């Protein structure tokens, strides 16, 4: 990237220099992945918002490519292709990304950090948040609020409740998409109606099936019909839908599970109070969430050790960032009073590396810096 590009986006090259210097001093090596990337990882892993905004093309071999819409997946792919895959390694970046944004420039700068291979997850999570706050300070923005969540707690609760797998997938999808969970919970808890479906035979055949068996069954049906999709839905999506309907016909989400889920999703406030409420919930409902809550509590301790005012940090069990690959800690740093637009955002995504082809799981956590938002607010604060 040219110095002019940095100057145009950041307003002052000094801001970019300060930002990159703080990352380098923390031990994060500059990464510069290719702008043109395979589209498949983004289509598979990044959620609906990214899917609708990609700039796509196809090469002569037929492979679908895209201009990188963010830098997390490209940096992760380069790390996996290097000789350091599986070993602790940290990378920083500053470069253009390309994503359709209604009413805004589709090419914009993004900075950030990705940390791979660290087993001390709670400490690494806290370090990401501390460095994210340093990033806002590099642009002169200090009046910020911190919003945090932890999808690992939600996943642990679903496991402890021993829900049908199809219900579990649906609720996680709702959580990741920022869809109203409460509305879908009520729908799942209603008693099954006697309404018959035109696919009654298919639903009966799938009763009690797991996802693999359902996919094989629907694949066979689609093959007989001579098609691979219906209405734009893939075979896997159709199988998931049939399996969901078959499960729902077998009974509703138990009311006691609904009560626990609603109580869990209502927990919000400073992290210390949230930990106390979570431990009370697990005791009352006789559920084993100890490991996930312990990890949360350990992270809060490391945050305090890094000088973060924990009581000024807002935690919510319902907080999510809308990306499918997050597996644990998630956070956003906002300018105080700005409800929608984050200045820095990130979290833990331990599952991404195996999804990108790693034979073994690799811990991963990072964040992205929204340079244009920080620049705009930094200029306002300088004038005030």
PDB file of N, CA and C in Angstrom, residues 128-218:
ATOM      1  N   UNK A 128      -5.780  -9.107  23.411  1.00  0.00           N
ATOM      2  CA  UNK A 128      -6.442  -8.544  22.233  1.00  0.00           C
ATOM      3  C   UNK A 128      -7.241  -7.298  22.596  1.00  0.00           C
ATOM      4  N   UNK A 129      -7.989  -7.376  23.684  1.00  0.00           N
ATOM      5  CA  UNK A 129      -8.793  -6.215  24.074  1.00  0.00           C
ATOM      6  C   UNK A 129      -7.898  -5.047  24.468  1.00  0.00           C
ATOM      7  N   UNK A 130      -6.803  -5.316  25.175  1.00  0.00           N
ATOM      8  CA  UNK A 130      -5.883  -4.249  25.565  1.00  0.00           C
ATOM      9  C   UNK A 130      -5.266  -3.581  24.336  1.00  0.00           C
ATOM     10  N   UNK A 131      -4.852  -4.381  23.351  1.00  0.00           N
ATOM     11  CA  UNK A 131      -4.270  -3.824  22.126  1.00  0.00           C
ATOM     12  C   UNK A 131      -5.318  -3.085  21.302  1.00  0.00           C
ATOM     13  N   UNK A 132      -6.563  -3.557  21.345  1.00  0.00           N
ATOM     14  CA  UNK A 132      -7.638  -2.856  20.651  1.00  0.00           C
ATOM     15  C   UNK A 132      -7.831  -1.454  21.226  1.00  0.00           C
ATOM     16  N   UNK A 133      -7.728  -1.342  22.541  1.00  0.00           N
ATOM     17  CA  UNK A 133      -7.848  -0.023  23.171  1.00  0.00           C
ATOM     18  C   UNK A 133      -6.654   0.858  22.830  1.00  0.00           C
ATOM     19  N   UNK A 134      -5.472   0.257  22.696  1.00  0.00           N
ATOM     20  CA  UNK A 134      -4.299   1.023  22.242  1.00  0.00           C
ATOM     21  C   UNK A 134      -4.521   1.544  20.827  1.00  0.00           C
ATOM     22  N   UNK A 135      -5.195   0.733  20.011  1.00  0.00           N
ATOM     23  CA  UNK A 135      -5.458   1.158  18.629  1.00  0.00           C
ATOM     24  C   UNK A 135      -6.359   2.386  18.597  1.00  0.00           C
ATOM     25  N   UNK A 136      -7.388   2.421  19.425  1.00  0.00           N
ATOM     26  CA  UNK A 136      -8.244   3.611  19.440  1.00  0.00           C
ATOM     27  C   UNK A 136      -7.468   4.824  19.928  1.00  0.00           C
ATOM     28  N   UNK A 137      -6.572   4.611  20.898  1.00  0.00           N
ATOM     29  CA  UNK A 137      -5.768   5.719  21.411  1.00  0.00           C
ATOM     30  C   UNK A 137      -4.813   6.260  20.356  1.00  0.00           C
ATOM     31  N   UNK A 138      -4.353   5.376  19.444  1.00  0.00           N
ATOM     32  CA  UNK A 138      -3.440   5.820  18.382  1.00  0.00           C
ATOM     33  C   UNK A 138      -4.104   6.843  17.474  1.00  0.00           C
ATOM     34  N   UNK A 139      -5.429   6.826  17.406  1.00  0.00           N
ATOM     35  CA  UNK A 139      -6.163   7.799  16.592  1.00  0.00           C
ATOM     36  C   UNK A 139      -6.692   8.954  17.438  1.00  0.00           C
ATOM     37  N   UNK A 140      -6.300   8.989  18.703  1.00  0.00           N
ATOM     38  CA  UNK A 140      -6.744  10.069  19.574  1.00  0.00           C
ATOM     39  C   UNK A 140      -8.138   9.885  20.128  1.00  0.00           C
ATOM     40  N   UNK A 141      -8.676   8.675  20.036  1.00  0.00           N
ATOM     41  CA  UNK A 141     -10.039   8.410  20.512  1.00  0.00           C
ATOM     42  C   UNK A 141      -9.944   7.665  21.840  1.00  0.00           C
ATOM     43  N   UNK A 142     -10.415   8.287  22.906  1.00  0.00           N
ATOM     44  CA  UNK A 142     -10.281   7.672  24.236  1.00  0.00           C
ATOM     45  C   UNK A 142     -11.628   7.505  24.950  1.00  0.00           C
ATOM     46  N   UNK A 143     -12.641   8.237  24.521  1.00  0.00           N
ATOM     47  CA  UNK A 143     -13.945   8.147  25.179  1.00  0.00           C
ATOM     48  C   UNK A 143     -14.731   6.995  24.543  1.00  0.00           C
ATOM     49  N   UNK A 144     -14.453   5.788  25.011  1.00  0.00           N
ATOM     50  CA  UNK A 144     -15.022   4.595  24.382  1.00  0.00           C
ATOM     51  C   UNK A 144     -15.775   3.743  25.395  1.00  0.00           C
ATOM     52  N   UNK A 145     -16.656   2.880  24.878  1.00  0.00           N
ATOM     53  CA  UNK A 145     -17.320   1.871  25.702  1.00  0.00           C
ATOM     54  C   UNK A 145     -17.011   0.499  25.113  1.00  0.00           C
ATOM     55  N   UNK A 146     -16.892  -0.486  25.988  1.00  0.00           N
ATOM     56  CA  UNK A 146     -16.482  -1.833  25.595  1.00  0.00           C
ATOM     57  C   UNK A 146     -17.655  -2.783  25.793  1.00  0.00           C
ATOM     58  N   UNK A 147     -18.024  -3.471  24.731  1.00  0.00           N
ATOM     59  CA  UNK A 147     -19.112  -4.450  24.785  1.00  0.00           C
ATOM     60  C   UNK A 147     -18.517  -5.840  24.541  1.00  0.00           C
ATOM     61  N   UNK A 148     -18.850  -6.781  25.395  1.00  0.00           N
ATOM     62  CA  UNK A 148     -18.269  -8.114  25.271  1.00  0.00           C
ATOM     63  C   UNK A 148     -19.331  -9.195  25.420  1.00  0.00           C
ATOM     64  N   UNK A 149     -18.996 -10.367  24.904  1.00  0.00           N
ATOM     65  CA  UNK A 149     -19.829 -11.550  25.040  1.00  0.00           C
ATOM     66  C   UNK A 149     -18.957 -12.783  24.929  1.00  0.00           C
ATOM     67  N   UNK A 150     -19.596 -13.949  24.957  1.00  0.00           N
ATOM     68  CA  UNK A 150     -18.833 -15.198  24.895  1.00  0.00           C
ATOM     69  C   UNK A 150     -19.742 -16.297  24.356  1.00  0.00           C
ATOM     70  N   UNK A 151     -19.627 -16.591  23.060  1.00  0.00           N
ATOM     71  CA  UNK A 151     -20.464 -17.617  22.444  1.00  0.00           C
ATOM     72  C   UNK A 151     -20.162 -18.998  23.013  1.00  0.00           C
ATOM     73  N   UNK A 152     -18.968 -19.192  23.596  1.00  0.00           N
ATOM     74  CA  UNK A 152     -18.642 -20.483  24.204  1.00  0.00           C
ATOM     75  C   UNK A 152     -19.585 -20.778  25.376  1.00  0.00           C
ATOM     76  N   UNK A 153     -20.017 -19.756  26.088  1.00  0.00           N
ATOM     77  CA  UNK A 153     -20.970 -19.950  27.178  1.00  0.00           C
ATOM     78  C   UNK A 153     -22.311 -20.438  26.636  1.00  0.00           C
ATOM     79  N   UNK A 154     -22.759 -19.837  25.536  1.00  0.00           N
ATOM     80  CA  UNK A 154     -24.030 -20.248  24.925  1.00  0.00           C
ATOM     81  C   UNK A 154     -23.937 -21.680  24.408  1.00  0.00           C
ATOM     82  N   UNK A 155     -22.827 -22.008  23.746  1.00  0.00           N
ATOM     83  CA  UNK A 155     -22.639 -23.366  23.250  1.00  0.00           C
ATOM     84  C   UNK A 155     -22.604 -24.380  24.393  1.00  0.00           C
ATOM     85  N   UNK A 156     -21.936 -24.016  25.489  1.00  0.00           N
ATOM     86  CA  UNK A 156     -21.860 -24.917  26.637  1.00  0.00           C
ATOM     87  C   UNK A 156     -23.240 -25.137  27.247  1.00  0.00           C
ATOM     88  N   UNK A 157     -24.053 -24.091  27.262  1.00  0.00           N
ATOM     89  CA  UNK A 157     -25.409 -24.234  27.794  1.00  0.00           C
ATOM     90  C   UNK A 157     -26.233 -25.173  26.923  1.00  0.00           C
ATOM     91  N   UNK A 158     -26.157 -25.018  25.602  1.00  0.00           N
ATOM     92  CA  UNK A 158     -26.903 -25.902  24.705  1.00  0.00           C
ATOM     93  C   UNK A 158     -26.464 -27.351  24.876  1.00  0.00           C
ATOM     94  N   UNK A 159     -25.163 -27.560  25.061  1.00  0.00           N
ATOM     95  CA  UNK A 159     -24.664 -28.930  25.296  1.00  0.00           C
ATOM     96  C   UNK A 159     -25.218 -29.490  26.606  1.00  0.00           C
ATOM     97  N   UNK A 160     -25.221 -28.669  27.652  1.00  0.00           N
ATOM     98  CA  UNK A 160     -25.677 -29.126  28.961  1.00  0.00           C
ATOM     99  C   UNK A 160     -27.169 -29.443  28.962  1.00  0.00           C
ATOM    100  N   UNK A 161     -27.941 -28.719  28.137  1.00  0.00           N
ATOM    101  CA  UNK A 161     -29.376 -28.959  28.057  1.00  0.00           C
ATOM    102  C   UNK A 161     -29.707 -30.201  27.234  1.00  0.00           C
ATOM    103  N   UNK A 162     -28.702 -30.723  26.523  1.00  0.00           N
ATOM    104  CA  UNK A 162     -28.856 -31.959  25.747  1.00  0.00           C
ATOM    105  C   UNK A 162     -30.021 -31.849  24.759  1.00  0.00           C
ATOM    106  N   UNK A 163     -30.029 -30.773  23.976  1.00  0.00           N
ATOM    107  CA  UNK A 163     -31.077 -30.554  22.992  1.00  0.00           C
ATOM    108  C   UNK A 163     -30.855 -31.427  21.760  1.00  0.00           C
ATOM    109  N   UNK A 164     -31.909 -31.622  21.001  1.00  0.00           N
ATOM    110  CA  UNK A 164     -31.751 -32.276  19.708  1.00  0.00           C
ATOM    111  C   UNK A 164     -30.704 -31.506  18.893  1.00  0.00           C
ATOM    112  N   UNK A 165     -29.816 -32.199  18.145  1.00  0.00           N
ATOM    113  CA  UNK A 165     -28.804 -31.494  17.347  1.00  0.00           C
ATOM    114  C   UNK A 165     -29.385 -30.456  16.399  1.00  0.00           C
ATOM    115  N   UNK A 166     -30.547 -30.760  15.810  1.00  0.00           N
ATOM    116  CA  UNK A 166     -31.127 -29.805  14.871  1.00  0.00           C
ATOM    117  C   UNK A 166     -31.571 -28.535  15.583  1.00  0.00           C
ATOM    118  N   UNK A 167     -32.075 -28.665  16.826  1.00  0.00           N
ATOM    119  CA  UNK A 167     -32.404 -27.472  17.596  1.00  0.00           C
ATOM    120  C   UNK A 167     -31.153 -26.697  17.931  1.00  0.00           C
ATOM    121  N   UNK A 168     -30.095 -27.397  18.322  1.00  0.00           N
ATOM    122  CA  UNK A 168     -28.842 -26.750  18.683  1.00  0.00           C
ATOM    123  C   UNK A 168     -28.310 -25.928  17.502  1.00  0.00           C
ATOM    124  N   UNK A 169     -28.277 -26.540  16.307  1.00  0.00           N
ATOM    125  CA  UNK A 169     -27.768 -25.829  15.123  1.00  0.00           C
ATOM    126  C   UNK A 169     -28.614 -24.598  14.827  1.00  0.00           C
ATOM    127  N   UNK A 170     -29.915 -24.743  14.964  1.00  0.00           N
ATOM    128  CA  UNK A 170     -30.800 -23.620  14.656  1.00  0.00           C
ATOM    129  C   UNK A 170     -30.580 -22.461  15.614  1.00  0.00           C
ATOM    130  N   UNK A 171     -30.461 -22.762  16.896  1.00  0.00           N
ATOM    131  CA  UNK A 171     -30.271 -21.700  17.877  1.00  0.00           C
ATOM    132  C   UNK A 171     -28.907 -21.032  17.735  1.00  0.00           C
ATOM    133  N   UNK A 172     -27.875 -21.807  17.432  1.00  0.00           N
ATOM    134  CA  UNK A 172     -26.557 -21.211  17.199  1.00  0.00           C
ATOM    135  C   UNK A 172     -26.592 -20.322  15.964  1.00  0.00           C
ATOM    136  N   UNK A 173     -27.304 -20.779  14.921  1.00  0.00           N
ATOM    137  CA  UNK A 173     -27.421 -19.962  13.708  1.00  0.00           C
ATOM    138  C   UNK A 173     -28.123 -18.646  14.033  1.00  0.00           C
ATOM    139  N   UNK A 174     -29.203 -18.712  14.827  1.00  0.00           N
ATOM    140  CA  UNK A 174     -29.886 -17.488  15.244  1.00  0.00           C
ATOM    141  C   UNK A 174     -28.940 -16.561  16.005  1.00  0.00           C
ATOM    142  N   UNK A 175     -28.185 -17.139  16.929  1.00  0.00           N
ATOM    143  CA  UNK A 175     -27.253 -16.349  17.743  1.00  0.00           C
ATOM    144  C   UNK A 175     -26.223 -15.663  16.852  1.00  0.00           C
ATOM    145  N   UNK A 176     -25.644 -16.404  15.921  1.00  0.00           N
ATOM    146  CA  UNK A 176     -24.602 -15.854  15.057  1.00  0.00           C
ATOM    147  C   UNK A 176     -25.138 -14.829  14.077  1.00  0.00           C
ATOM    148  N   UNK A 177     -26.406 -14.961  13.697  1.00  0.00           N
ATOM    149  CA  UNK A 177     -26.975 -14.031  12.727  1.00  0.00           C
ATOM    150  C   UNK A 177     -27.566 -12.793  13.386  1.00  0.00           C
ATOM    151  N   UNK A 178     -27.505 -12.741  14.728  1.00  0.00           N
ATOM    152  CA  UNK A 178     -28.104 -11.635  15.478  1.00  0.00           C
ATOM    153  C   UNK A 178     -29.619 -11.577  15.276  1.00  0.00           C
ATOM    154  N   UNK A 179     -30.232 -12.714  14.965  1.00  0.00           N
ATOM    155  CA  UNK A 179     -31.684 -12.810  14.871  1.00  0.00           C
ATOM    156  C   UNK A 179     -32.234 -12.879  16.293  1.00  0.00           C
ATOM    157  N   UNK A 180     -33.478 -12.455  16.469  1.00  0.00           N
ATOM    158  CA  UNK A 180     -34.070 -12.508  17.799  1.00  0.00           C
ATOM    159  C   UNK A 180     -34.206 -13.950  18.253  1.00  0.00           C
ATOM    160  N   UNK A 181     -33.414 -14.321  19.232  1.00  0.00           N
ATOM    161  CA  UNK A 181     -33.489 -15.670  19.773  1.00  0.00           C
ATOM    162  C   UNK A 181     -34.805 -15.903  20.502  1.00  0.00           C
ATOM    163  N   UNK A 182     -35.298 -14.879  21.171  1.00  0.00           N
ATOM    164  CA  UNK A 182     -36.505 -15.053  21.970  1.00  0.00           C
ATOM    165  C   UNK A 182     -37.678 -15.483  21.103  1.00  0.00           C
ATOM    166  N   UNK A 183     -37.791 -14.863  19.919  1.00  0.00           N
ATOM    167  CA  UNK A 183     -38.888 -15.204  19.013  1.00  0.00           C
ATOM    168  C   UNK A 183     -38.798 -16.662  18.567  1.00  0.00           C
ATOM    169  N   UNK A 184     -37.600 -17.109  18.225  1.00  0.00           N
ATOM    170  CA  UNK A 184     -37.442 -18.476  17.756  1.00  0.00           C
ATOM    171  C   UNK A 184     -37.590 -19.475  18.903  1.00  0.00           C
ATOM    172  N   UNK A 185     -37.163 -19.104  20.091  1.00  0.00           N
ATOM    173  CA  UNK A 185     -37.345 -19.982  21.250  1.00  0.00           C
ATOM    174  C   UNK A 185     -38.829 -20.248  21.501  1.00  0.00           C
ATOM    175  N   UNK A 186     -39.633 -19.203  21.412  1.00  0.00           N
ATOM    176  CA  UNK A 186     -41.066 -19.382  21.613  1.00  0.00           C
ATOM    177  C   UNK A 186     -41.660 -20.283  20.532  1.00  0.00           C
ATOM    178  N   UNK A 187     -41.187 -20.127  19.320  1.00  0.00           N
ATOM    179  CA  UNK A 187     -41.687 -20.953  18.217  1.00  0.00           C
ATOM    180  C   UNK A 187     -41.356 -22.421  18.452  1.00  0.00           C
ATOM    181  N   UNK A 188     -40.124 -22.681  18.897  1.00  0.00           N
ATOM    182  CA  UNK A 188     -39.704 -24.054  19.146  1.00  0.00           C
ATOM    183  C   UNK A 188     -40.430 -24.677  20.330  1.00  0.00           C
ATOM    184  N   UNK A 189     -40.892 -23.837  21.248  1.00  0.00           N
ATOM    185  CA  UNK A 189     -41.534 -24.352  22.448  1.00  0.00           C
ATOM    186  C   UNK A 189     -43.015 -24.629  22.266  1.00  0.00           C
ATOM    187  N   UNK A 190     -43.605 -24.201  21.157  1.00  0.00           N
ATOM    188  CA  UNK A 190     -45.026 -24.456  20.931  1.00  0.00           C
ATOM    189  C   UNK A 190     -45.256 -25.932  20.659  1.00  0.00           C
ATOM    190  N   UNK A 191     -46.393 -26.415  21.055  1.00  0.00           N
ATOM    191  CA  UNK A 191     -46.722 -27.807  20.769  1.00  0.00           C
ATOM    192  C   UNK A 191     -46.899 -27.998  19.279  1.00  0.00           C
ATOM    193  N   UNK A 192     -46.586 -29.193  18.805  1.00  0.00           N
ATOM    194  CA  UNK A 192     -46.674 -29.500  17.387  1.00  0.00           C
ATOM    195  C   UNK A 192     -48.126 -29.528  16.935  1.00  0.00           C
ATOM    196  N   UNK A 193     -48.399 -28.901  15.810  1.00  0.00           N
ATOM    197  CA  UNK A 193     -49.760 -28.916  15.276  1.00  0.00           C
ATOM    198  C   UNK A 193     -49.994 -30.176  14.472  1.00  0.00           C
ATOM    199  N   UNK A 194     -51.258 -30.412  14.167  1.00  0.00           N
ATOM    200  CA  UNK A 194     -51.614 -31.611  13.407  1.00  0.00           C
ATOM    201  C   UNK A 194     -51.600 -31.360  11.911  1.00  0.00           C
ATOM    202  N   UNK A 195     -51.173 -30.187  11.502  1.00  0.00           N
ATOM    203  CA  UNK A 195     -51.152 -29.867  10.082  1.00  0.00           C
ATOM    204  C   UNK A 195     -50.246 -30.825   9.322  1.00  0.00           C
ATOM    205  N   UNK A 196     -50.766 -31.327   8.228  1.00  0.00           N
ATOM    206  CA  UNK A 196     -49.991 -32.272   7.436  1.00  0.00           C
ATOM    207  C   UNK A 196     -49.193 -31.528   6.374  1.00  0.00           C
ATOM    208  N   UNK A 197     -48.033 -32.057   6.045  1.00  0.00           N
ATOM    209  CA  UNK A 197     -47.167 -31.471   5.026  1.00  0.00           C
ATOM    210  C   UNK A 197     -47.221 -32.328   3.774  1.00  0.00           C
ATOM    211  N   UNK A 198     -47.012 -31.686   2.638  1.00  0.00           N
ATOM    212  CA  UNK A 198     -46.955 -32.457   1.387  1.00  0.00           C
ATOM    213  C   UNK A 198     -45.729 -33.362   1.360  1.00  0.00           C
ATOM    214  N   UNK A 199     -44.792 -33.129   2.281  1.00  0.00           N
ATOM    215  CA  UNK A 199     -43.588 -33.965   2.360  1.00  0.00           C
ATOM    216  C   UNK A 199     -43.660 -34.906   3.564  1.00  0.00           C
ATOM    217  N   UNK A 200     -44.875 -35.278   3.958  1.00  0.00           N
ATOM    218  CA  UNK A 200     -45.066 -36.091   5.148  1.00  0.00           C
ATOM    219  C   UNK A 200     -44.229 -37.370   5.109  1.00  0.00           C
ATOM    220  N   UNK A 201     -44.168 -38.005   3.934  1.00  0.00           N
ATOM    221  CA  UNK A 201     -43.411 -39.249   3.809  1.00  0.00           C
ATOM    222  C   UNK A 201     -41.923 -39.035   4.027  1.00  0.00           C
ATOM    223  N   UNK A 202     -41.403 -37.940   3.509  1.00  0.00           N
ATOM    224  CA  UNK A 202     -39.987 -37.620   3.693  1.00  0.00           C
ATOM    225  C   UNK A 202     -39.700 -37.360   5.164  1.00  0.00           C
ATOM    226  N   UNK A 203     -40.588 -36.602   5.811  1.00  0.00           N
ATOM    227  CA  UNK A 203     -40.385 -36.284   7.232  1.00  0.00           C
ATOM    228  C   UNK A 203     -40.428 -37.547   8.087  1.00  0.00           C
ATOM    229  N   UNK A 204     -41.333 -38.450   7.754  1.00  0.00           N
ATOM    230  CA  UNK A 204     -41.423 -39.702   8.502  1.00  0.00           C
ATOM    231  C   UNK A 204     -40.164 -40.535   8.315  1.00  0.00           C
ATOM    232  N   UNK A 205     -39.633 -40.547   7.085  1.00  0.00           N
ATOM    233  CA  UNK A 205     -38.422 -41.329   6.807  1.00  0.00           C
ATOM    234  C   UNK A 205     -37.211 -40.781   7.546  1.00  0.00           C
ATOM    235  N   UNK A 206     -37.219 -39.466   7.814  1.00  0.00           N
ATOM    236  CA  UNK A 206     -36.080 -38.836   8.483  1.00  0.00           C
ATOM    237  C   UNK A 206     -36.189 -38.871  10.005  1.00  0.00           C
ATOM    238  N   UNK A 207     -37.323 -39.316  10.539  1.00  0.00           N
ATOM    239  CA  UNK A 207     -37.510 -39.323  11.985  1.00  0.00           C
ATOM    240  C   UNK A 207     -36.385 -40.084  12.670  1.00  0.00           C
ATOM    241  N   UNK A 208     -35.706 -39.417  13.597  1.00  0.00           N
ATOM    242  CA  UNK A 208     -34.620 -40.045  14.336  1.00  0.00           C
ATOM    243  C   UNK A 208     -33.285 -40.048  13.631  1.00  0.00           C
ATOM    244  N   UNK A 209     -33.197 -39.498  12.406  1.00  0.00           N
ATOM    245  CA  UNK A 209     -31.935 -39.497  11.655  1.00  0.00           C
ATOM    246  C   UNK A 209     -30.983 -38.437  12.190  1.00  0.00           C
ATOM    247  N   UNK A 210     -29.676 -38.672  11.989  1.00  0.00           N
ATOM    248  CA  UNK A 210     -28.717 -37.617  12.259  1.00  0.00           C
ATOM    249  C   UNK A 210     -28.496 -36.829  10.971  1.00  0.00           C
ATOM    250  N   UNK A 211     -27.648 -35.783  11.035  1.00  0.00           N
ATOM    251  CA  UNK A 211     -27.485 -34.902   9.878  1.00  0.00           C
ATOM    252  C   UNK A 211     -26.855 -35.626   8.694  1.00  0.00           C
ATOM    253  N   UNK A 212     -25.875 -36.497   8.958  1.00  0.00           N
ATOM    254  CA  UNK A 212     -25.203 -37.219   7.879  1.00  0.00           C
ATOM    255  C   UNK A 212     -26.181 -38.124   7.138  1.00  0.00           C
ATOM    256  N   UNK A 213     -27.015 -38.845   7.893  1.00  0.00           N
ATOM    257  CA  UNK A 213     -27.992 -39.735   7.269  1.00  0.00           C
ATOM    258  C   UNK A 213     -29.036 -38.938   6.491  1.00  0.00           C
ATOM    259  N   UNK A 214     -29.459 -37.797   7.048  1.00  0.00           N
ATOM    260  CA  UNK A 214     -30.445 -36.958   6.365  1.00  0.00           C
ATOM    261  C   UNK A 214     -29.886 -36.425   5.057  1.00  0.00           C
ATOM    262  N   UNK A 215     -28.609 -35.993   5.071  1.00  0.00           N
ATOM    263  CA  UNK A 215     -27.993 -35.477   3.852  1.00  0.00           C
ATOM    264  C   UNK A 215     -27.903 -36.557   2.780  1.00  0.00           C
ATOM    265  N   UNK A 216     -27.524 -37.772   3.183  1.00  0.00           N
ATOM    266  CA  UNK A 216     -27.429 -38.876   2.222  1.00  0.00           C
ATOM    267  C   UNK A 216     -28.793 -39.184   1.621  1.00  0.00           C
ATOM    268  N   UNK A 217     -29.838 -39.192   2.458  1.00  0.00           N
ATOM    269  CA  UNK A 217     -31.191 -39.496   1.991  1.00  0.00           C
ATOM    270  C   UNK A 217     -31.671 -38.452   0.990  1.00  0.00           C
ATOM    271  N   UNK A 218     -31.506 -37.168   1.328  1.00  0.00           N
ATOM    272  CA  UNK A 218     -31.966 -36.096   0.447  1.00  0.00           C
ATOM    273  C   UNK A 218     -31.129 -36.054  -0.834  1.00  0.00           C
TER     274      UNK A 218
END
